[in-house]
Amino acid sequence: MTGQTTRGSAPLRYRAGPRRQAFAALLDGLRTDGGAHVVTGEPGGGRTAFLEFAARAFCAGPVWHVRAEPACSPQPHSGLRTLLRAARHVGRAPGDGTAGEVLLDILRAASARSPLLVCVDDAHLWDAASRAALGRVAARVHAADGVHRVGLLITVPGHRPVEREWATLPVLELTPLTPGDAAGLLHDLTDGAVDPVVRDELVTEAQGNPALLLALAHRLSPAQLRGDHALPRPLADTGTLTAVADGCLNGQRADRADLLLAVAAAMRATGEQDAEAALVQQATNGLRGRDEDVPPGPSGPPQAPELLAVPGGRLRFRSPLVGRAVYAGAPSGRRRAAHRSLAAAHPEPHGVPALLHRSWTVPGPDAVLAAELEAAATDSTSGTPSALRRTAQVRAAELTPDDAQRARRYTAAAEQALLAGHPPEALRLLDAAGSRPAPAPVRGRAELLRGRVLLADGPVDDARESFLLAAGLLAGPGPARADAAVLGAADAAWAAGDRQGCLRVLTHDIHDIHDIHGVSARAAVTGALDLRAAGANPTGPQEAVAGETPEGPSARRGAAPAQPPVPPPALLRDHRDGMRAVLLGRFDLAAAPLTRVVDRGRPATEPERLLRSAAAALMLGDVGAARRAGARALASARTLGTATLEPRALEYLAYAELRAGRHQLARTHAEEGLRAARRTGQRNTAAHHHAVLALAASIEGARARVTEHTTAALTTARRHGLAQAALLAQWAAARADLGEGRPEEAADRLGPLVRPGARRGHFAVWMLAVPCFVEAAALAGRPEDARAVVEDFALWAGCGADPQAPAQLLRCRALLAAPEAADELYLRALDRHDETSGDFERARTELLHGKWLRRRRRLREARARLGEALVDFERCGAQLWARQAAAELRAGGVAASGPGSGGPRRHGARDLSLLTPQQLRIARCVAEGATNREVALSLSVSTRTVDYHLRNVFATLGVRSRVELVRLVEQAEKTGAQL
């Protein structure tokens, strides 16, 4: 018996999720019912690793794990003999055609006492007689008497059709690793030493193939893995791809090799996963005509090799890795010949695909071809996909001999890469643009774009410097872009929590923007906007949640303008003036320019203008306008194909819903925004979505989710200087402490962030956490700690930018007031709550008032107020807070039960609350896809103990399988059941 592991030293582990749950369900079925399955996947896709996982996880009985020995494969029954040795069978395999019956008898005997798992790796390498015998056995493991407790897993490669011996068996196809699983595999391999940017590049290049991922990592030096040295280009070179393909291309006839190369070359030009069969056949005939001096044959459906599938007149590789290896491994001359034939055969000789094929036939710069490529890429009527346009722009830049033209074309390609949601590619293209001298406008445009990339996915201080440099370079020839750069620098300073830096940017003339770096700074604010002269209080209240809003050029789906538009100068100037007034606490002066920004956004269709409108509405406290503008920006970004703007639009929607008190809608938007931010490589935006999710979870009482999202937000915030996201995450953690009845911890956490001093949190957010701090300090018996910040909060509440603030201020004053004044303040706070939406804040005031009334023995009034709090908490899903209200009701002599209990609902035998704590832990592990053995290891108990508890879990909940248990646990989590 032999074994083989996936390439590299790190084991391929299946993390919790749908993939692992599916594997666990399959193994469950093999343990209870037996059966045979074919496991397939592309070369390097983890077939061997899956069998090893199955063998480790199968604890119900013995496991026979074998694989083919290529040296013995030609000998008849050599594969079968390998399996018999694993079974410790001393006899010989008969050669009279009864080998299958002999194997069935052996399996019947071995499975008499307990289930048996048989794992056969690379069964396609077995000799024909052994394959036939195994195929007959696989078809009968269910039907034959006494063999129903045998599970049989057979792996075969997925880059070609399944052999006829097991073509009728159910197939489990190993899909590519998810980005999260691939990143985890790299983390295991490098002990966490890989730089996040390098990790993301490796994950993208590997396309979910674990063996290729590990091979790429092994190719890099420690300095390259850390990000200290440049990565080799291309990352997946010829040697790496062919090594992972592992001989799949050996033995191909010349005509088949030409066809495979033509398919791979055609796919490269279109960026699609398949190619038109007729075009490929015509090009292949042309290749053969040139090589053999014979006329091309008639076009028609080609005789496809087994490496190709032919769905609907299209050709595609069964394995994407094999397709990449075919192209990379071909000699350069053959590749050029294939592209030449494809260009000649293409029906649109001046379209982007044909021009790309032509470009890959030329050995050096070609100004004419570069101009043709650029013209075709920017033709908005052609309907060419944006990714293909970007490829054409990059290729046009590579063929351009003039330095300035080359930089301009690289920058245009980088803009399209960023809009499509590929920041690392955009940065690489910007580096290429900056490698040669270029005029100031070209360099300014490149730095403006670099600032946008870094603002969404990098240190925000670096983003600010790029924006400032861009503003100086664009001040003369591009005033609109220069204004956009100034606002971008202000956005970066805002994200970093640098109020003075933000003001410096916004109060200097665009033509003197370089003075900010220390040359000769001079103010350029006069007249009505001379806010300092107007006596503005620089420590006054600020806008709460309007975050960074970088513009991004818009490009209609199917169009890629060479110079995407930016919002008009008047809009940018109004936004700048309004933002500056807000920073100085002059909301009276901010209202007019910000209202104009909101109004101009109403008829707009460009997502950038709509995003500015949403930001202005948030600064004004017009939550409804912010939601409308954010929703329209999201729809516009999706329609125009500007994927990079979707996470930002969802961020504004989430913040607007939080401001309106609708935390469940905020969570929905933030969950979608987090997925979009991850998909488009925007870690900073993802951190803001994590912070929103932490805030929502702190209301719902989901402590584990609060911790998860707080940790994720703070990890990025500390690396990239995101002061706003950091404070929001810390506020969420403190609010969770308060909901769990730990006011001392909440006060200790929030005190430094809201009290005056150097440690006070982000200038535009700290006041949002003041009501939580005041409540925590009062409940902890430290009211004196909160009196000063209440007066600061009063300034914020008076500006009208937060609809919840006036009622919160009255609640804070009630908490700190003398007994004879507190009751009136609570009642006034409740009256103000009636003017706004949001059940949660009203319920908190009702809860505190009810507590106050109960402690003064006004029990009838207390019960009424606490009952209202309980209903309001339950209405908004704040179960942890509802339990506080229920506990207060019980302390006042009311038995809160049923719909008003604040606890999880009872649903008979299927209620998770009926489980013991140990059973709950085991149920959660199983729901995440863990096997019984893995559960035992994680909980430090025996497998027998896990089996015992799991049987009781099944009996208590009335479920019959792990699949049912997973569904029940997921449903319980969605409905707020305790797990």
PDB file of C-alpha atoms in Angstrom, residues 43 47 59 64 96 99 163 182 211 237 300 532 682 738 751 804 834 917 925 957 977:
ATOM      1  CA  PRO A  43      -4.381  17.791 -12.124  1.00  0.00           C
ATOM      2  CA  ARG A  47      -7.820  14.156  -5.285  1.00  0.00           C
ATOM      3  CA  CYS A  59     -13.699   6.052  12.198  1.00  0.00           C
ATOM      4  CA  TRP A  64      -7.935   0.240   2.833  1.00  0.00           C
ATOM      5  CA  ASP A  96     -10.087 -16.605 -15.378  1.00  0.00           C
ATOM      6  CA  ALA A  99     -11.404 -11.713  -9.951  1.00  0.00           C
ATOM      7  CA  GLU A 163     -13.267   5.640 -18.059  1.00  0.00           C
ATOM      8  CA  ALA A 182      -6.562  28.962  -0.654  1.00  0.00           C
ATOM      9  CA  ALA A 211      -0.909  22.057  -6.169  1.00  0.00           C
ATOM     10  CA  ASP A 237       5.962  30.165 -15.609  1.00  0.00           C
ATOM     11  CA  GLY A 300     -16.081  22.039 -39.623  1.00  0.00           C
ATOM     12  CA  ARG A 532     -12.111  81.025  11.187  1.00  0.00           C
ATOM     13  CA  GLN A 682     -10.813  46.674  -1.095  1.00  0.00           C
ATOM     14  CA  LEU A 738     -23.253  46.877  28.012  1.00  0.00           C
ATOM     15  CA  GLY A 751     -13.725  56.299  28.327  1.00  0.00           C
ATOM     16  CA  GLN A 804     -31.430  60.300  17.295  1.00  0.00           C
ATOM     17  CA  ASP A 834     -41.613  59.562  18.878  1.00  0.00           C
ATOM     18  CA  PRO A 917     -23.827  22.800  26.730  1.00  0.00           C
ATOM     19  CA  CYS A 925     -18.817  21.415  15.313  1.00  0.00           C
ATOM     20  CA  LEU A 957     -34.003  17.226  18.123  1.00  0.00           C
ATOM     21  CA  ALA A 977     -31.594  30.713  18.800  1.00  0.00           C
TER      22      ALA A 977
END
